[in-house]
Tab-separated table of C-alpha atoms in Angstrom:
chain	number	residue	atom	x	y	z
A	1	UNK	CA	14.367	71.914	-16.335
A	2	UNK	CA	15.217	73.294	-12.914
A	3	UNK	CA	16.239	71.126	-9.992
A	4	UNK	CA	13.009	71.748	-8.116
A	5	UNK	CA	10.834	70.649	-11.172
A	6	UNK	CA	13.183	67.626	-11.694
A	7	UNK	CA	12.656	66.604	-7.996
A	8	UNK	CA	8.885	66.891	-8.339
A	9	UNK	CA	8.898	64.730	-11.490
A	10	UNK	CA	11.182	62.139	-9.839
A	11	UNK	CA	8.935	62.095	-6.831
A	12	UNK	CA	5.814	61.496	-8.944
A	13	UNK	CA	7.596	58.701	-10.833
A	14	UNK	CA	8.731	57.112	-7.641
A	15	UNK	CA	5.189	57.352	-6.143
A	16	UNK	CA	3.706	55.786	-9.272
A	17	UNK	CA	6.211	52.947	-9.260
A	18	UNK	CA	5.575	52.352	-5.488
A	19	UNK	CA	1.861	52.426	-5.964
A	20	UNK	CA	2.086	50.012	-8.865
A	21	UNK	CA	4.307	47.588	-6.882
A	22	UNK	CA	1.905	47.783	-3.945
A	23	UNK	CA	-1.061	46.999	-6.237
A	24	UNK	CA	0.844	44.132	-7.797
A	25	UNK	CA	1.749	42.650	-4.374
A	26	UNK	CA	-1.925	42.909	-3.176
A	27	UNK	CA	-3.031	41.244	-6.419
A	28	UNK	CA	-0.613	38.463	-6.039
A	29	UNK	CA	-1.644	37.924	-2.424
A	30	UNK	CA	-5.332	37.853	-3.410
A	31	UNK	CA	-4.542	35.393	-6.127
A	32	UNK	CA	-2.640	33.092	-3.826
A	33	UNK	CA	-5.459	33.256	-1.358
A	34	UNK	CA	-8.058	32.319	-4.010
A	35	UNK	CA	-5.770	29.498	-5.278
A	36	UNK	CA	-5.523	28.059	-1.802
A	37	UNK	CA	-9.313	28.149	-1.369
A	38	UNK	CA	-9.737	26.474	-4.789
A	39	UNK	CA	-7.174	23.768	-3.885
A	40	UNK	CA	-8.811	22.947	-0.542
A	41	UNK	CA	-12.299	22.774	-1.940
A	42	UNK	CA	-11.401	21.205	-5.253
A	43	UNK	CA	-12.898	24.157	-7.204
A	44	UNK	CA	-10.586	25.256	-10.061
A	45	UNK	CA	-11.501	28.206	-12.088
A	46	UNK	CA	-14.119	27.155	-14.694
A	47	UNK	CA	-14.540	23.849	-12.960
A	48	UNK	CA	-17.805	22.241	-11.818
A	49	UNK	CA	-19.087	20.883	-8.530
A	50	UNK	CA	-22.140	19.057	-7.238
A	51	UNK	CA	-24.266	20.448	-4.402
A	52	UNK	CA	-26.568	17.541	-3.289
A	53	UNK	CA	-29.746	18.877	-1.848
A	54	UNK	CA	-31.583	16.963	0.906
A	55	UNK	CA	-35.359	16.767	1.536
A	56	UNK	CA	-37.231	18.368	4.349
A	57	UNK	CA	-37.405	15.461	6.879
A	58	UNK	CA	-41.089	16.025	7.832
A	59	UNK	CA	-42.560	17.529	4.763
A	60	UNK	CA	-44.879	15.386	2.566
A	61	UNK	CA	-43.435	17.051	-0.516
A	62	UNK	CA	-40.405	15.302	-1.994
A	63	UNK	CA	-39.106	18.613	-3.320
A	64	UNK	CA	-39.430	20.551	-0.035
A	65	UNK	CA	-36.217	21.842	1.602
A	66	UNK	CA	-35.889	23.281	5.058
A	67	UNK	CA	-35.319	27.045	5.272
A	68	UNK	CA	-31.986	26.723	7.102
A	69	UNK	CA	-30.823	24.166	4.508
A	70	UNK	CA	-31.583	26.759	1.831
A	71	UNK	CA	-29.414	29.247	3.702
A	72	UNK	CA	-26.580	26.739	3.740
A	73	UNK	CA	-26.976	26.094	-0.027
A	74	UNK	CA	-26.825	29.842	-0.640
A	75	UNK	CA	-23.600	30.213	1.289
A	76	UNK	CA	-22.066	27.283	-0.553
A	77	UNK	CA	-23.192	28.762	-3.945
A	78	UNK	CA	-21.415	32.021	-2.965
A	79	UNK	CA	-18.189	30.179	-2.198
A	80	UNK	CA	-18.369	28.321	-5.553
A	81	UNK	CA	-18.822	31.641	-7.348
A	82	UNK	CA	-15.862	33.216	-5.480
A	83	UNK	CA	-13.718	30.431	-6.721
A	84	UNK	CA	-14.853	31.001	-10.352
A	85	UNK	CA	-16.462	27.622	-10.544
A	86	UNK	CA	-19.963	26.528	-11.406
A	87	UNK	CA	-22.352	24.595	-9.126
A	88	UNK	CA	-24.993	22.023	-10.185
A	89	UNK	CA	-27.781	21.557	-7.675
A	90	UNK	CA	-28.937	17.935	-7.677
A	91	UNK	CA	-31.672	16.225	-5.503
A	92	UNK	CA	-30.330	13.667	-3.135
A	93	UNK	CA	-32.167	10.807	-4.766
A	94	UNK	CA	-31.119	11.789	-8.353
A	95	UNK	CA	-27.332	11.430	-8.083
A	96	UNK	CA	-25.812	8.552	-9.979
A	97	UNK	CA	-22.080	9.008	-10.052
A	98	UNK	CA	-19.036	8.190	-7.890
A	99	UNK	CA	-16.659	10.477	-6.082
A	100	UNK	CA	-13.558	12.219	-7.453
A	101	UNK	CA	-14.486	13.677	-10.818
A	102	UNK	CA	-16.126	16.747	-9.352
A	103	UNK	CA	-15.982	18.404	-6.000
A	104	UNK	CA	-19.113	17.691	-3.998
A	105	UNK	CA	-21.070	19.222	-1.114
A	106	UNK	CA	-23.598	16.836	0.374
A	107	UNK	CA	-26.109	18.459	2.763
A	108	UNK	CA	-28.174	16.597	5.435
A	109	UNK	CA	-28.141	13.514	7.535
A	110	UNK	CA	-28.981	9.977	6.223
A	111	UNK	CA	-32.647	10.361	6.997
A	112	UNK	CA	-33.153	13.278	4.689
A	113	UNK	CA	-30.403	12.485	2.114
A	114	UNK	CA	-29.876	9.112	0.429
A	115	UNK	CA	-26.493	10.347	-0.847
A	116	UNK	CA	-25.321	10.938	2.713
A	117	UNK	CA	-26.481	7.413	3.734
A	118	UNK	CA	-24.359	5.962	0.870
A	119	UNK	CA	-21.291	7.994	1.814
A	120	UNK	CA	-21.604	6.822	5.441
A	121	UNK	CA	-21.866	3.186	4.476
A	122	UNK	CA	-18.989	3.327	1.970
A	123	UNK	CA	-16.555	5.685	3.520
A	124	UNK	CA	-17.449	6.415	7.143
A	125	UNK	CA	-18.479	2.945	8.530
A	126	UNK	CA	-17.727	4.044	12.105
A	127	UNK	CA	-20.396	6.686	12.171
A	128	UNK	CA	-24.140	6.070	12.496
A	129	UNK	CA	-27.372	7.881	13.324
A	130	UNK	CA	-30.403	6.895	15.379
A	131	UNK	CA	-33.918	8.329	15.356
A	132	UNK	CA	-36.608	8.944	17.962
A	133	UNK	CA	-40.095	7.569	17.328
A	134	UNK	CA	-41.091	11.067	16.131
A	135	UNK	CA	-38.448	11.078	13.466
A	136	UNK	CA	-35.933	13.380	15.201
A	137	UNK	CA	-32.356	12.335	14.611
A	138	UNK	CA	-31.433	12.132	18.311
A	139	UNK	CA	-28.060	10.390	18.467
A	140	UNK	CA	-24.930	10.515	16.393
A	141	UNK	CA	-22.589	7.706	17.269
A	142	UNK	CA	-18.917	7.656	16.157
A	143	UNK	CA	-16.962	4.656	17.354
A	144	UNK	CA	-17.961	4.248	20.994
A	145	UNK	CA	-18.888	7.936	21.551
A	146	UNK	CA	-22.474	9.111	21.480
A	147	UNK	CA	-23.465	12.736	20.660
A	148	UNK	CA	-27.164	13.287	21.824
A	149	UNK	CA	-29.421	15.964	20.576
A	150	UNK	CA	-30.578	18.387	23.232
A	151	UNK	CA	-34.073	19.755	22.645
A	152	UNK	CA	-34.614	23.546	22.509
A	153	UNK	CA	-37.100	23.317	25.329
A	154	UNK	CA	-34.316	22.607	27.791
A	155	UNK	CA	-33.303	25.506	30.107
A	156	UNK	CA	-29.980	25.882	28.334
A	157	UNK	CA	-31.753	26.228	24.993
A	158	UNK	CA	-30.572	22.854	23.740
A	159	UNK	CA	-27.833	21.873	21.342
A	160	UNK	CA	-27.299	19.749	18.275
A	161	UNK	CA	-24.329	17.971	16.616
A	162	UNK	CA	-23.240	17.757	13.062
A	163	UNK	CA	-20.687	15.644	11.323
A	164	UNK	CA	-18.411	17.549	9.035
A	165	UNK	CA	-16.211	15.429	6.792
A	166	UNK	CA	-13.828	15.872	3.809
A	167	UNK	CA	-13.587	12.730	1.885
A	168	UNK	CA	-10.668	12.330	-0.562
A	169	UNK	CA	-10.761	8.622	-1.613
A	170	UNK	CA	-7.910	8.686	-4.130
A	171	UNK	CA	-4.873	10.907	-4.739
A	172	UNK	CA	-5.601	13.601	-7.292
A	173	UNK	CA	-9.413	13.286	-7.094
A	174	UNK	CA	-11.785	16.010	-6.211
A	175	UNK	CA	-12.903	16.070	-2.503
A	176	UNK	CA	-16.407	15.490	-1.250
A	177	UNK	CA	-17.641	17.457	1.790
A	178	UNK	CA	-20.283	15.832	3.941
A	179	UNK	CA	-22.386	18.018	6.182
A	180	UNK	CA	-24.653	15.712	8.116
A	181	UNK	CA	-26.402	17.383	11.060
A	182	UNK	CA	-29.099	16.392	13.465
A	183	UNK	CA	-31.068	19.598	12.375
A	184	UNK	CA	-31.104	21.972	9.495
A	185	UNK	CA	-29.616	24.677	11.763
A	186	UNK	CA	-26.725	22.359	12.403
A	187	UNK	CA	-26.138	21.836	8.701
A	188	UNK	CA	-26.123	25.631	8.226
A	189	UNK	CA	-23.721	26.061	11.159
A	190	UNK	CA	-21.319	23.437	9.703
A	191	UNK	CA	-21.255	25.204	6.349
A	192	UNK	CA	-20.360	28.492	8.053
A	193	UNK	CA	-17.658	26.781	10.069
A	194	UNK	CA	-16.150	25.136	7.006
A	195	UNK	CA	-16.063	28.345	5.045
A	196	UNK	CA	-14.629	30.415	7.986
A	197	UNK	CA	-12.011	27.883	9.013
A	198	UNK	CA	-10.901	26.253	5.835
A	199	UNK	CA	-7.298	27.658	6.105
A	200	UNK	CA	-6.865	26.259	9.541
A	201	UNK	CA	-8.356	22.861	8.499
A	202	UNK	CA	-6.033	22.763	5.505
A	203	UNK	CA	-2.936	23.311	7.781
A	204	UNK	CA	-4.017	20.719	10.252
A	205	UNK	CA	-5.196	17.989	7.985
A	206	UNK	CA	-3.082	18.768	4.857
A	207	UNK	CA	-4.375	20.306	1.739
A	208	UNK	CA	-5.560	17.068	0.278
A	209	UNK	CA	-6.327	15.187	3.476
A	210	UNK	CA	-9.367	13.424	4.822
A	211	UNK	CA	-10.889	14.575	8.068
A	212	UNK	CA	-14.046	13.994	10.106
A	213	UNK	CA	-15.166	16.410	12.843
A	214	UNK	CA	-18.070	16.530	15.165
A	215	UNK	CA	-19.347	20.133	15.762
A	216	UNK	CA	-21.687	21.129	18.508
A	217	UNK	CA	-24.189	23.975	17.835
A	218	UNK	CA	-24.888	25.728	21.132
A	219	UNK	CA	-28.341	27.076	21.980
A	220	UNK	CA	-29.581	27.287	18.490
A	221	UNK	CA	-32.970	28.696	19.772
A	222	UNK	CA	-31.159	31.871	20.834
A	223	UNK	CA	-28.074	31.987	18.610
A	224	UNK	CA	-29.081	30.130	15.457
A	225	UNK	CA	-26.152	28.766	13.498
A	226	UNK	CA	-23.666	31.313	14.864
A	227	UNK	CA	-22.246	29.616	18.020
A	228	UNK	CA	-20.379	26.450	17.181
A	229	UNK	CA	-17.795	24.414	19.087
A	230	UNK	CA	-15.476	21.635	17.918
A	231	UNK	CA	-16.628	18.680	19.908
A	232	UNK	CA	-14.151	16.161	18.695
A	233	UNK	CA	-11.900	15.060	15.757
A	234	UNK	CA	-13.234	11.631	14.992
A	235	UNK	CA	-11.387	10.854	11.824
A	236	UNK	CA	-9.806	7.601	12.983
A	237	UNK	CA	-12.978	6.243	14.525
A	238	UNK	CA	-15.280	7.274	11.665
A	239	UNK	CA	-13.001	5.600	9.076
A	240	UNK	CA	-12.702	2.412	11.127
A	241	UNK	CA	-15.065	-0.328	10.231
A	242	UNK	CA	-16.309	-2.165	13.398
A	243	UNK	CA	-15.502	-5.864	13.085
A	244	UNK	CA	-18.413	-8.203	12.957
A	245	UNK	CA	-18.259	-10.827	15.689
A	246	UNK	CA	-18.721	-14.461	14.445
A	247	UNK	CA	-21.436	-16.664	15.956
A	248	UNK	CA	-20.231	-19.093	18.415
C-alpha cells in the first residue's frame, strides 16, 4: 500500500470516527433533553398521566368542550407522546383519585371543571374566581390582588388571565399541572407557555418545586393564544390560607 493510499484510508477512518462521535454526542444531548422534560412533567418513558377535560361553560351538553380547549388538549397529548408516556383523557366530573400517583394536567377554571375547584380548595386556598351574572369568569383573585377580565369589545382588544400552577404535594410524587383560565383561549395560551418555558421554570422553581403564576393573554381577539405575559408569581399568596376572623 502506497503512502497516498494509506493517507486516504486513514482520513476515511478518522472521518468515520469523528462522525460517529458527533452522532453519539448529539444522541446523548437529545436524551438528556428528553430526560429533563420527563422529570419536570413527571412523565417517565412508558408512564401514564391524566388529562382532565373540562366542560364547555355555556353549552347545554355535558360532553361539549370548547374548541380552544381541544387545541390545548392536543398540544398536551403531543407533549406526552414526545416523552414516551401515555395519556388518559378523563371528564372533570369522573375523576376519583388523589394526587401523586400519576402526572396530571387539569384544564379549565372552577366553573367548567370540578377537579379544578377541588384543587383550589385543597392546595391553593389563596386563589378564587368570581363570575358575572352572564356566567363569564370576570375576576381572578389571589391574596389581595385582583385580575379582571377585559372584554374583546374594548378598544385594546381586551385581555384575559389564567392561573398556571405546578402542584407537588409530597416529595417523590408526580406533579399536577393546573391550567385555570378565565377563557378557553387563556387555557390554550397557558399550555403553550408551559411547554415553551418549562426549562426556565425548572431552573427558577427547582425541578420538583411548586409554583403558581398568573399569565396575561393580550388582545386575544387579534392574537389568539400567542401573546402572553407573566403578570405575577403568586406562589406564596396562592398557597396561603386566609385566616377566618372570629366573631366578636
